[in-house]
PDB file of C-alpha atoms in Angstrom:
ATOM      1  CA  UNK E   1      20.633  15.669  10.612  1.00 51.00           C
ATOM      2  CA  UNK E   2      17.789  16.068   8.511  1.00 58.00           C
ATOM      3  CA  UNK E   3      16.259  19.582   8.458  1.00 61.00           C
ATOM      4  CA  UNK E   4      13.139  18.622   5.935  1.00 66.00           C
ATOM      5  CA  UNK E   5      10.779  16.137   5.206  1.00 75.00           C
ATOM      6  CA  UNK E   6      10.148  17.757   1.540  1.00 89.00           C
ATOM      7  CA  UNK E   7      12.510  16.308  -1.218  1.00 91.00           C
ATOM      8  CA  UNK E   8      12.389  15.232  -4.681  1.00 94.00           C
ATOM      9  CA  UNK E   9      15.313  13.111  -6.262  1.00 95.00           C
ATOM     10  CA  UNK E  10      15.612  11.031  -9.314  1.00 96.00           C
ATOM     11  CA  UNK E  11      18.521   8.942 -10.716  1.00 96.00           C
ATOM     12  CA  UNK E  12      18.803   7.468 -14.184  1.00 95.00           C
ATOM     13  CA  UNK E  13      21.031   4.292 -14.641  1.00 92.00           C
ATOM     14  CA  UNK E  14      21.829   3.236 -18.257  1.00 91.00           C
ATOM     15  CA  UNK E  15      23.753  -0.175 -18.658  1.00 86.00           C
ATOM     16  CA  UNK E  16      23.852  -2.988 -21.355  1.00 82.00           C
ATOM     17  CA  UNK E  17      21.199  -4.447 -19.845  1.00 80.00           C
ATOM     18  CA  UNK E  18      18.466  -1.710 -19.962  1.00 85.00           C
ATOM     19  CA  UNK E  19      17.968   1.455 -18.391  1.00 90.00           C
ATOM     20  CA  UNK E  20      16.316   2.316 -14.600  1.00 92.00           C
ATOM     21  CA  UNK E  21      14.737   5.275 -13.158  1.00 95.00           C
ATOM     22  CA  UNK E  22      14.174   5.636  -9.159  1.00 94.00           C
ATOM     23  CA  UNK E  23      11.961   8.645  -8.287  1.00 96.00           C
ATOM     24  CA  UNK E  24      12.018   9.714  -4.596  1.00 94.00           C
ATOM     25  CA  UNK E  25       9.390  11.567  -3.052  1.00 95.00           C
ATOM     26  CA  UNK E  26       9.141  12.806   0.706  1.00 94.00           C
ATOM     27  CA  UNK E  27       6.628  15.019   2.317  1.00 94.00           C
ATOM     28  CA  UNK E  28       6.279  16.155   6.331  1.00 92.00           C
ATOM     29  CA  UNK E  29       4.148  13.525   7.858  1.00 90.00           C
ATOM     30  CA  UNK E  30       3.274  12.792  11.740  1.00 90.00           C
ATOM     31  CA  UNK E  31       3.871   9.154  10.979  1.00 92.00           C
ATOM     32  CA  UNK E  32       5.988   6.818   8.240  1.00 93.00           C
ATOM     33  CA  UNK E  33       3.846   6.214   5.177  1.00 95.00           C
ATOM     34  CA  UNK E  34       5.878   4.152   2.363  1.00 95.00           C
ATOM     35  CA  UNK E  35       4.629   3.296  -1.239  1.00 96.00           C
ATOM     36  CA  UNK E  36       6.472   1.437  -3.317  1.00 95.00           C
ATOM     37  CA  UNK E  37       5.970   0.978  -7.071  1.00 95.00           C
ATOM     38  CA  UNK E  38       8.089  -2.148  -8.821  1.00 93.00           C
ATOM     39  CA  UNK E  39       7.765  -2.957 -11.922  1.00 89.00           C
ATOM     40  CA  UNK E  40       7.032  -7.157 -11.267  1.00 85.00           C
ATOM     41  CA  UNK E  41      10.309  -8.985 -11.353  1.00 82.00           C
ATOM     42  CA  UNK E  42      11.489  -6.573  -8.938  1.00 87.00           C
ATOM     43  CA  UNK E  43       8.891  -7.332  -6.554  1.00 88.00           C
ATOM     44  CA  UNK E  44      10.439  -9.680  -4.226  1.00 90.00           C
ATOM     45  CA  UNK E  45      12.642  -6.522  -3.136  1.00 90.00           C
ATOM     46  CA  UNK E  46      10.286  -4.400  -2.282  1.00 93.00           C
ATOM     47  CA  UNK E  47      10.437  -6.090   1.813  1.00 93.00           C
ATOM     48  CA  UNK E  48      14.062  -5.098   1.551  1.00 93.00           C
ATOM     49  CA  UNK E  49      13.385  -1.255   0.685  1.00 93.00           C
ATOM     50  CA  UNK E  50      11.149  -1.238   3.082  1.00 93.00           C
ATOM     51  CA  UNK E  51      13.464  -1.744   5.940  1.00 94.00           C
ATOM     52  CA  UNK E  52      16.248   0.245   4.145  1.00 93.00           C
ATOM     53  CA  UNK E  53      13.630   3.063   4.848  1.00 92.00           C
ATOM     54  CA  UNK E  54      12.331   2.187   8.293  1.00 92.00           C
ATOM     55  CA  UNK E  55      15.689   2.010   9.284  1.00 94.00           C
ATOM     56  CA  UNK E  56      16.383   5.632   8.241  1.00 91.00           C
ATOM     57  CA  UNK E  57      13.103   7.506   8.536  1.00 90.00           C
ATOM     58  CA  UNK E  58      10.223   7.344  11.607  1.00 90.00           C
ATOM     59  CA  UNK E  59       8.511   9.986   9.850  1.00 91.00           C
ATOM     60  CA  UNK E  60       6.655  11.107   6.457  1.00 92.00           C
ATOM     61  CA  UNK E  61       5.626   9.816   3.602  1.00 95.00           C
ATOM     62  CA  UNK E  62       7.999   8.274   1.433  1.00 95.00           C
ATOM     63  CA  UNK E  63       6.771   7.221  -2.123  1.00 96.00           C
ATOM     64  CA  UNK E  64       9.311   5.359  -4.526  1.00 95.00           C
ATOM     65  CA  UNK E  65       9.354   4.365  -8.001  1.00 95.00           C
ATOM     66  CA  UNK E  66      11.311   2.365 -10.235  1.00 94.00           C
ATOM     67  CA  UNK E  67      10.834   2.814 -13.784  1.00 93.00           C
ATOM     68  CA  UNK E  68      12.833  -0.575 -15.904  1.00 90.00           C
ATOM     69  CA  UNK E  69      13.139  -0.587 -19.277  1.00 87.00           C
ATOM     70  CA  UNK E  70      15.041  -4.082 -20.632  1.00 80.00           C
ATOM     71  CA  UNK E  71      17.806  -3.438 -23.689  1.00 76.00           C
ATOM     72  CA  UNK E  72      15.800  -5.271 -26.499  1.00 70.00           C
ATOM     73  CA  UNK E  73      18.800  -7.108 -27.635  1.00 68.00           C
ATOM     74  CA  UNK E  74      18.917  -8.582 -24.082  1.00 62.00           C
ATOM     75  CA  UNK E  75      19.215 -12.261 -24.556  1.00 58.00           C
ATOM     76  CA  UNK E  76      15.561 -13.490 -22.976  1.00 65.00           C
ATOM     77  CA  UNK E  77      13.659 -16.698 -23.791  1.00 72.00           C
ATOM     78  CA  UNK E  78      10.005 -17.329 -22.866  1.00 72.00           C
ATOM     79  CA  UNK E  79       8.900 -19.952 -20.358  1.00 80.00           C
ATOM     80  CA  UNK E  80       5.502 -21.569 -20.670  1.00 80.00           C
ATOM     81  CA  UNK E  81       4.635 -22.180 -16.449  1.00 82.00           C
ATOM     82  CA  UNK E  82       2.834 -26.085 -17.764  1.00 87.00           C
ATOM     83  CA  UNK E  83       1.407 -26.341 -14.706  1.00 88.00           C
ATOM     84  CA  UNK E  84      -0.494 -23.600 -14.425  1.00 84.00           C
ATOM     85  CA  UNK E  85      -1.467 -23.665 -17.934  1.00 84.00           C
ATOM     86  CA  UNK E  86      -2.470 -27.054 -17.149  1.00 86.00           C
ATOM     87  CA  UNK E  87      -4.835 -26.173 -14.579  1.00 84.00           C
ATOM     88  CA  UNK E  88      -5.955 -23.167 -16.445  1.00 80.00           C
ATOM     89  CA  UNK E  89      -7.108 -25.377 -18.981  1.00 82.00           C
ATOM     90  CA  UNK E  90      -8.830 -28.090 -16.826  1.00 82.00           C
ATOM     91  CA  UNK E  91     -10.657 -25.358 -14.901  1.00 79.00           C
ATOM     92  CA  UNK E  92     -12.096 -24.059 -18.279  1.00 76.00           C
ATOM     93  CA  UNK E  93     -13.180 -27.531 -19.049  1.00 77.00           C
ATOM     94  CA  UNK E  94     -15.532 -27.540 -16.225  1.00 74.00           C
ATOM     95  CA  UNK E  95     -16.663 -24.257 -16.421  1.00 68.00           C
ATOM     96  CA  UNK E  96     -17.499 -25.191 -20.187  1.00 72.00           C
ATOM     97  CA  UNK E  97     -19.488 -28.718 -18.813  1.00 73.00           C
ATOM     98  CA  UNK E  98     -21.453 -26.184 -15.921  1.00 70.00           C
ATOM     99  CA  UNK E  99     -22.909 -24.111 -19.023  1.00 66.00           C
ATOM    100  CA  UNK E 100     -22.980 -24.440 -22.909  1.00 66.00           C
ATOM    101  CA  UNK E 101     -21.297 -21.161 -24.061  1.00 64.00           C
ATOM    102  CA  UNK E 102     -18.307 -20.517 -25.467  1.00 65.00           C
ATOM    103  CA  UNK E 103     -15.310 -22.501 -25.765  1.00 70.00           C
ATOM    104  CA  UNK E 104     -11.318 -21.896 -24.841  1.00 66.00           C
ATOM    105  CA  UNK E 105      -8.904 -19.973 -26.798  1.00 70.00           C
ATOM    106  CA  UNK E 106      -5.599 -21.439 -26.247  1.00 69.00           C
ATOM    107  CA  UNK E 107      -4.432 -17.463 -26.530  1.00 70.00           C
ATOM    108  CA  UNK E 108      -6.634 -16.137 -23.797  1.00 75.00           C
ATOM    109  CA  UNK E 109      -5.082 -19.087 -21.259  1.00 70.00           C
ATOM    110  CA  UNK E 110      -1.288 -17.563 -22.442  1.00 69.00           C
ATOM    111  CA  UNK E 111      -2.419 -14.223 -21.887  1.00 74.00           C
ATOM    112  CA  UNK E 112      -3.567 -15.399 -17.940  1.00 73.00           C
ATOM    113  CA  UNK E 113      -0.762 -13.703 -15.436  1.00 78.00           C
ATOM    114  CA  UNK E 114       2.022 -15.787 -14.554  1.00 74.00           C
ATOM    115  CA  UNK E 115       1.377 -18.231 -17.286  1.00 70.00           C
ATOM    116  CA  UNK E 116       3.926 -16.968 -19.721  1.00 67.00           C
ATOM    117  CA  UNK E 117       7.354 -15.051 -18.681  1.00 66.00           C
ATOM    118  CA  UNK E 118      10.115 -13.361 -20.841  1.00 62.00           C
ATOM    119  CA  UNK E 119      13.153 -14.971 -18.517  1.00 62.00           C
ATOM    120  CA  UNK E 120      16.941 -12.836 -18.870  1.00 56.00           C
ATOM    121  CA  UNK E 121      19.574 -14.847 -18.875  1.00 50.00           C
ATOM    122  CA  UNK E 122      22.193 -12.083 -19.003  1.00 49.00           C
ATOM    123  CA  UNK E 123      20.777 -10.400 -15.187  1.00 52.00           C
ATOM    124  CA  UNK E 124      18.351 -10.685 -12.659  1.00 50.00           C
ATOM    125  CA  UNK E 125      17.528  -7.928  -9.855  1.00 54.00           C
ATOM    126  CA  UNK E 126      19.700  -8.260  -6.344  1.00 55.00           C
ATOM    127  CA  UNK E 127      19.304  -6.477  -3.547  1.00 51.00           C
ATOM    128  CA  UNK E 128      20.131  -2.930  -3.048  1.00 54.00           C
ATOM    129  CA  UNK E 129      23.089  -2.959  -1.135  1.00 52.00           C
TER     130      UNK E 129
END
């Protein structure tokens, strides 16, 4: 039975692939408040820890980190997403035809979110279990 809603905990996990941080946070709250902070390949978990929590707690507020640092001598490649490059650069282009100023750096369309990702070949992220 759980006495208080007040708790800290924190667990470091060091592997060949990297290293990983959760931080745990709970205050007393009337209702169940949940933050969640992934770092972005880890995202598509975040439904997942959700539940894990709403299936445990109805009340407080919950907030929980994970802090992922990859082993630099991880394997990784990059991967150029074409297609939104693509359109990156074709929306540029009319932009550019609307008005007469400035013109595209190739650098600023890799920079663009999504465009270019680092991509592990030695893990990827599963669910907690």
């Amino acid at each position: 039975m759980i006495r208080s809603m007040t708790a800290y905990a924190r667990r470091d996990i060091k592997g060949e692939w990297g290293s990983a941080a959760w931080e745990l946070r709970s205050v007393n709250q009337r209702y169940l408040e949940t933050y969640i902070r992934l770092p972005e390949q880890f995202r598509s978990l975040e439904p997942v820890i959700r539940e894990r929590i709403r299936g445990r707690l109805t009340r407080g507020k919950i907030e929980c980190n994970l802090r992922f640092e990859l082993d630099a001598s991880a394997q990784s490649s990059l991967i150029l997403n074409e297609k939104l490059a693509k359109q990156l650069v074709e929306a540029g282009n009319w932009v550019k035809m609307q008005s007469d100023e400035g013109e595209i750096n190739p650098v600023d369309i890799l920079r663009w979110p999504g465009v270019m990702a680092a991509e592990d070949k030695t893990w990827m992220p599963s669910a907690p279990s």
